């Protein structure tokens, strides 16, 4: 058994989605030298770093993060590594099919593009590969419990057309952006994705772990 951390690190100066999302700040508010104990303020948006997201991010009246049953945070996951994608390139349905990994309804599906290599770049979001509509329709047809990917948006960042709604419409949760999917060698893993429990939010930062057999 091997455990692989799929969670991107959070730090000051990291990439963002741009306004109105804030820059990440982690100022120290207490120190061992001054107060005798250590603490920091965490100043960031709820959809920054790696996060688990519900349909409420885009769709009115949908359940928020506290309504996600605990069982949904543990899933069997199909891993579709499609190779190293170039900046601003397309992820197609053929890319997904060519992995040869079957996805059964109710599984999680994790799509790796190698884009996590750019986590340290301020262009992580803006230059990200993105899905074609046909690819997202292919994924939605699989009715996944969780759709996880190592890019920051299924949509073209410069011309979004609401592709995430395709998977939200079939009841999936979004887990993104992930790292280390390329380190997974098995076609199927057990996925654990534990978001912060902050009622009323559409998404919260999440620790995501893959467990290989």
mmCIF file of C-alpha atoms in Angstrom:
data_model
loop_
_atom_site.group_PDB
_atom_site.id
_atom_site.type_symbol
_atom_site.label_atom_id
_atom_site.label_comp_id
_atom_site.label_asym_id
_atom_site.label_seq_id
_atom_site.Cartn_x
_atom_site.Cartn_y
_atom_site.Cartn_z
ATOM 1 C CA UNK A 1 0.000 0.000 0.000
ATOM 2 C CA UNK A 2 1.310 3.451 -0.952
ATOM 3 C CA UNK A 3 -0.152 6.833 0.023
ATOM 4 C CA UNK A 4 0.264 9.756 -2.371
ATOM 5 C CA UNK A 5 -0.507 13.318 -1.284
ATOM 6 C CA UNK A 6 -2.521 15.060 -4.009
ATOM 7 C CA UNK A 7 -2.722 18.387 -2.153
ATOM 8 C CA UNK A 8 -0.990 21.481 -3.469
ATOM 9 C CA UNK A 9 0.909 23.577 -0.890
ATOM 10 C CA UNK A 10 -0.495 26.926 0.220
ATOM 11 C CA UNK A 11 1.967 29.775 0.742
ATOM 12 C CA UNK A 12 2.251 33.536 0.476
ATOM 13 C CA UNK A 13 2.816 34.714 -3.077
ATOM 14 C CA UNK A 14 1.327 31.616 -4.701
ATOM 15 C CA UNK A 15 -0.763 31.710 -7.892
ATOM 16 C CA UNK A 16 -4.316 33.037 -7.726
ATOM 17 C CA UNK A 17 -7.376 33.334 -9.946
ATOM 18 C CA UNK A 18 -7.023 37.110 -9.937
ATOM 19 C CA UNK A 19 -9.544 39.666 -8.614
ATOM 20 C CA UNK A 20 -11.844 39.463 -6.793
ATOM 21 C CA UNK A 21 -9.962 36.547 -5.216
ATOM 22 C CA UNK A 22 -7.288 37.824 -2.809
ATOM 23 C CA UNK A 23 -3.595 37.146 -2.655
ATOM 24 C CA UNK A 24 -2.762 34.482 -0.076
ATOM 25 C CA UNK A 25 -1.372 35.967 3.127
ATOM 26 C CA UNK A 26 -0.172 34.061 6.210
ATOM 27 C CA UNK A 27 0.975 36.728 8.678
ATOM 28 C CA UNK A 28 2.179 35.677 12.084
ATOM 29 C CA UNK A 29 -0.150 36.977 14.805
ATOM 30 C CA UNK A 30 1.613 35.464 17.806
ATOM 31 C CA UNK A 31 5.162 34.257 18.374
ATOM 32 C CA UNK A 32 6.969 32.076 20.848
ATOM 33 C CA UNK A 33 9.305 34.974 21.650
ATOM 34 C CA UNK A 34 6.517 37.491 22.320
ATOM 35 C CA UNK A 35 3.420 35.596 23.513
ATOM 36 C CA UNK A 36 4.978 32.230 24.347
ATOM 37 C CA UNK A 37 2.916 30.498 21.659
ATOM 38 C CA UNK A 38 2.813 30.528 17.863
ATOM 39 C CA UNK A 39 -0.119 31.355 15.523
ATOM 40 C CA UNK A 40 -0.778 32.691 12.031
ATOM 41 C CA UNK A 41 -3.712 34.315 10.266
ATOM 42 C CA UNK A 42 -4.828 32.411 7.155
ATOM 43 C CA UNK A 43 -6.077 34.951 4.605
ATOM 44 C CA UNK A 44 -7.254 33.333 1.357
ATOM 45 C CA UNK A 45 -10.346 32.544 -0.681
ATOM 46 C CA UNK A 46 -12.314 29.357 -0.155
ATOM 47 C CA UNK A 47 -11.434 28.235 -3.704
ATOM 48 C CA UNK A 48 -7.674 28.602 -3.483
ATOM 49 C CA UNK A 49 -5.091 25.883 -3.138
ATOM 50 C CA UNK A 50 -6.623 22.408 -3.468
ATOM 51 C CA UNK A 51 -10.336 22.439 -2.626
ATOM 52 C CA UNK A 52 -13.484 20.340 -2.772
ATOM 53 C CA UNK A 53 -16.304 22.209 -4.494
ATOM 54 C CA UNK A 54 -20.053 21.718 -4.756
ATOM 55 C CA UNK A 55 -22.446 22.864 -7.466
ATOM 56 C CA UNK A 56 -23.336 25.863 -5.277
ATOM 57 C CA UNK A 57 -20.247 27.566 -6.706
ATOM 58 C CA UNK A 58 -22.176 28.166 -9.929
ATOM 59 C CA UNK A 59 -25.764 27.069 -9.385
ATOM 60 C CA UNK A 60 -28.261 28.766 -7.035
ATOM 61 C CA UNK A 61 -30.071 26.699 -4.445
ATOM 62 C CA UNK A 62 -27.589 23.817 -4.457
ATOM 63 C CA UNK A 63 -26.206 22.232 -1.285
ATOM 64 C CA UNK A 64 -23.107 23.727 0.288
ATOM 65 C CA UNK A 65 -20.068 21.939 1.706
ATOM 66 C CA UNK A 66 -21.554 20.957 5.090
ATOM 67 C CA UNK A 67 -24.215 18.939 3.254
ATOM 68 C CA UNK A 68 -21.704 16.600 1.625
ATOM 69 C CA UNK A 69 -22.093 13.213 3.358
ATOM 70 C CA UNK A 70 -18.932 11.852 4.916
ATOM 71 C CA UNK A 71 -19.160 8.751 2.722
ATOM 72 C CA UNK A 72 -18.784 10.943 -0.388
ATOM 73 C CA UNK A 73 -15.296 11.902 0.776
ATOM 74 C CA UNK A 74 -14.050 8.323 0.369
ATOM 75 C CA UNK A 75 -14.244 6.871 -3.134
ATOM 76 C CA UNK A 76 -12.784 4.364 -5.525
ATOM 77 C CA UNK A 77 -11.109 6.436 -8.228
ATOM 78 C CA UNK A 78 -10.144 5.794 -11.829
ATOM 79 C CA UNK A 79 -6.878 7.540 -12.760
ATOM 80 C CA UNK A 80 -6.666 8.915 -16.307
ATOM 81 C CA UNK A 81 -3.187 10.330 -16.880
ATOM 82 C CA UNK A 82 -3.264 11.867 -20.358
ATOM 83 C CA UNK A 83 0.412 12.824 -20.598
ATOM 84 C CA UNK A 84 2.169 16.148 -20.241
ATOM 85 C CA UNK A 85 -0.054 18.873 -21.650
ATOM 86 C CA UNK A 86 1.423 22.103 -23.019
ATOM 87 C CA UNK A 87 0.281 25.564 -21.868
ATOM 88 C CA UNK A 88 -3.175 26.531 -23.141
ATOM 89 C CA UNK A 89 -3.603 23.143 -24.857
ATOM 90 C CA UNK A 90 -6.824 21.140 -25.136
ATOM 91 C CA UNK A 91 -7.767 18.000 -23.230
ATOM 92 C CA UNK A 92 -9.953 16.003 -25.595
ATOM 93 C CA UNK A 93 -12.292 13.055 -25.285
ATOM 94 C CA UNK A 94 -9.766 11.036 -27.300
ATOM 95 C CA UNK A 95 -7.140 11.829 -24.657
ATOM 96 C CA UNK A 96 -9.407 10.374 -21.981
ATOM 97 C CA UNK A 97 -10.408 7.293 -23.970
ATOM 98 C CA UNK A 98 -6.820 6.559 -25.007
ATOM 99 C CA UNK A 99 -5.801 5.977 -21.369
ATOM 100 C CA UNK A 100 -7.733 2.703 -21.575
ATOM 101 C CA UNK A 101 -8.994 3.109 -18.010
ATOM 102 C CA UNK A 102 -12.673 2.252 -17.595
ATOM 103 C CA UNK A 103 -14.797 4.527 -15.423
ATOM 104 C CA UNK A 104 -17.844 3.040 -13.750
ATOM 105 C CA UNK A 105 -20.758 5.244 -12.616
ATOM 106 C CA UNK A 106 -20.315 6.420 -9.033
ATOM 107 C CA UNK A 107 -16.522 6.263 -9.095
ATOM 108 C CA UNK A 108 -14.311 9.275 -8.713
ATOM 109 C CA UNK A 109 -12.313 10.109 -11.833
ATOM 110 C CA UNK A 110 -8.908 11.800 -11.600
ATOM 111 C CA UNK A 111 -7.455 13.366 -14.752
ATOM 112 C CA UNK A 112 -3.724 14.070 -14.760
ATOM 113 C CA UNK A 113 -2.156 16.433 -17.301
ATOM 114 C CA UNK A 114 1.216 17.120 -15.685
ATOM 115 C CA UNK A 115 0.204 20.755 -15.151
ATOM 116 C CA UNK A 116 1.024 20.526 -11.439
ATOM 117 C CA UNK A 117 4.618 21.139 -12.550
ATOM 118 C CA UNK A 118 3.553 24.781 -12.911
ATOM 119 C CA UNK A 119 2.155 25.160 -9.363
ATOM 120 C CA UNK A 120 4.920 27.627 -8.515
ATOM 121 C CA UNK A 121 4.154 29.872 -11.491
ATOM 122 C CA UNK A 122 1.907 32.944 -11.431
ATOM 123 C CA UNK A 123 0.669 31.719 -14.848
ATOM 124 C CA UNK A 124 -0.662 28.468 -13.327
ATOM 125 C CA UNK A 125 -4.268 29.531 -13.916
ATOM 126 C CA UNK A 126 -3.953 31.748 -16.980
ATOM 127 C CA UNK A 127 -1.867 29.350 -19.103
ATOM 128 C CA UNK A 128 -3.627 26.189 -17.955
ATOM 129 C CA UNK A 129 -4.688 23.440 -20.359
ATOM 130 C CA UNK A 130 -8.471 23.069 -20.509
ATOM 131 C CA UNK A 131 -11.131 20.608 -21.599
ATOM 132 C CA UNK A 132 -13.128 20.554 -24.776
ATOM 133 C CA UNK A 133 -16.897 20.393 -24.370
ATOM 134 C CA UNK A 134 -16.842 16.895 -25.860
ATOM 135 C CA UNK A 135 -14.357 15.770 -23.192
ATOM 136 C CA UNK A 136 -16.469 17.192 -20.375
ATOM 137 C CA UNK A 137 -19.581 15.574 -21.836
ATOM 138 C CA UNK A 138 -17.697 12.256 -21.920
ATOM 139 C CA UNK A 139 -16.837 12.668 -18.238
ATOM 140 C CA UNK A 140 -20.378 13.716 -17.297
ATOM 141 C CA UNK A 141 -21.765 10.650 -19.074
ATOM 142 C CA UNK A 142 -19.761 8.521 -16.626
ATOM 143 C CA UNK A 143 -21.701 10.082 -13.696
ATOM 144 C CA UNK A 144 -18.669 10.372 -11.415
ATOM 145 C CA UNK A 145 -19.060 10.987 -7.698
ATOM 146 C CA UNK A 146 -16.010 13.254 -7.758
ATOM 147 C CA UNK A 147 -14.216 14.834 -10.711
ATOM 148 C CA UNK A 148 -10.603 15.586 -9.808
ATOM 149 C CA UNK A 149 -7.980 17.219 -12.003
ATOM 150 C CA UNK A 150 -4.558 18.861 -11.726
ATOM 151 C CA UNK A 151 -5.594 22.066 -13.509
ATOM 152 C CA UNK A 152 -7.368 25.035 -11.968
ATOM 153 C CA UNK A 153 -10.386 25.149 -14.286
ATOM 154 C CA UNK A 154 -12.048 22.865 -16.821
ATOM 155 C CA UNK A 155 -12.784 25.987 -18.879
ATOM 156 C CA UNK A 156 -10.489 28.106 -20.980
ATOM 157 C CA UNK A 157 -9.456 30.783 -18.423
ATOM 158 C CA UNK A 158 -9.699 33.470 -21.110
ATOM 159 C CA UNK A 159 -13.061 32.343 -22.489
ATOM 160 C CA UNK A 160 -15.058 30.364 -19.883
ATOM 161 C CA UNK A 161 -18.304 28.806 -21.089
ATOM 162 C CA UNK A 162 -19.495 27.033 -17.910
ATOM 163 C CA UNK A 163 -18.095 23.549 -18.564
ATOM 164 C CA UNK A 164 -18.074 22.717 -14.834
ATOM 165 C CA UNK A 165 -21.864 22.814 -14.904
ATOM 166 C CA UNK A 166 -21.825 19.645 -17.009
ATOM 167 C CA UNK A 167 -20.410 17.604 -14.163
ATOM 168 C CA UNK A 168 -22.340 19.466 -11.468
ATOM 169 C CA UNK A 169 -25.561 18.651 -13.335
ATOM 170 C CA UNK A 170 -24.930 14.916 -12.801
ATOM 171 C CA UNK A 171 -24.257 15.367 -9.074
ATOM 172 C CA UNK A 172 -20.469 15.295 -9.084
ATOM 173 C CA UNK A 173 -18.191 17.206 -6.740
ATOM 174 C CA UNK A 174 -15.118 19.002 -8.105
ATOM 175 C CA UNK A 175 -11.707 18.323 -6.535
ATOM 176 C CA UNK A 176 -9.029 20.657 -7.873
ATOM 177 C CA UNK A 177 -6.356 21.561 -8.553
ATOM 178 C CA UNK A 178 -4.454 18.438 -7.557
ATOM 179 C CA UNK A 179 -0.768 17.558 -7.659
ATOM 180 C CA UNK A 180 1.193 14.316 -8.018
ATOM 181 C CA UNK A 181 -1.342 12.477 -10.187
ATOM 182 C CA UNK A 182 1.566 11.503 -12.424
ATOM 183 C CA UNK A 183 3.117 9.653 -9.477
ATOM 184 C CA UNK A 184 0.198 7.215 -9.435
ATOM 185 C CA UNK A 185 1.052 4.012 -11.291
ATOM 186 C CA UNK A 186 -2.153 2.032 -10.725
ATOM 187 C CA UNK A 187 -5.267 2.596 -12.863
ATOM 188 C CA UNK A 188 -7.453 2.619 -9.745
ATOM 189 C CA UNK A 189 -6.831 3.995 -6.267
ATOM 190 C CA UNK A 190 -8.781 4.726 -3.123
ATOM 191 C CA UNK A 191 -9.331 8.472 -2.807
ATOM 192 C CA UNK A 192 -9.749 10.392 0.449
ATOM 193 C CA UNK A 193 -10.768 14.059 0.148
ATOM 194 C CA UNK A 194 -11.468 15.865 3.423
ATOM 195 C CA UNK A 195 -12.642 19.496 3.140
ATOM 196 C CA UNK A 196 -12.794 21.966 6.004
ATOM 197 C CA UNK A 197 -16.243 21.994 7.583
ATOM 198 C CA UNK A 198 -17.328 25.621 7.168
ATOM 199 C CA UNK A 199 -21.132 25.739 6.780
ATOM 200 C CA UNK A 200 -22.629 27.838 4.038
ATOM 201 C CA UNK A 201 -19.658 27.803 1.666
ATOM 202 C CA UNK A 202 -19.703 26.299 -1.818
ATOM 203 C CA UNK A 203 -16.188 24.925 -1.336
ATOM 204 C CA UNK A 204 -13.369 24.755 1.189
ATOM 205 C CA UNK A 205 -9.678 23.856 1.121
ATOM 206 C CA UNK A 206 -9.176 20.124 1.172
ATOM 207 C CA UNK A 207 -6.519 17.494 1.952
ATOM 208 C CA UNK A 208 -6.647 14.855 -0.769
ATOM 209 C CA UNK A 209 -4.834 11.520 -0.597
ATOM 210 C CA UNK A 210 -4.628 8.628 -3.083
ATOM 211 C CA UNK A 211 -4.018 5.137 -1.709
ATOM 212 C CA UNK A 212 -2.529 2.670 -4.181
ATOM 213 C CA UNK A 213 -3.046 -1.022 -3.536
#
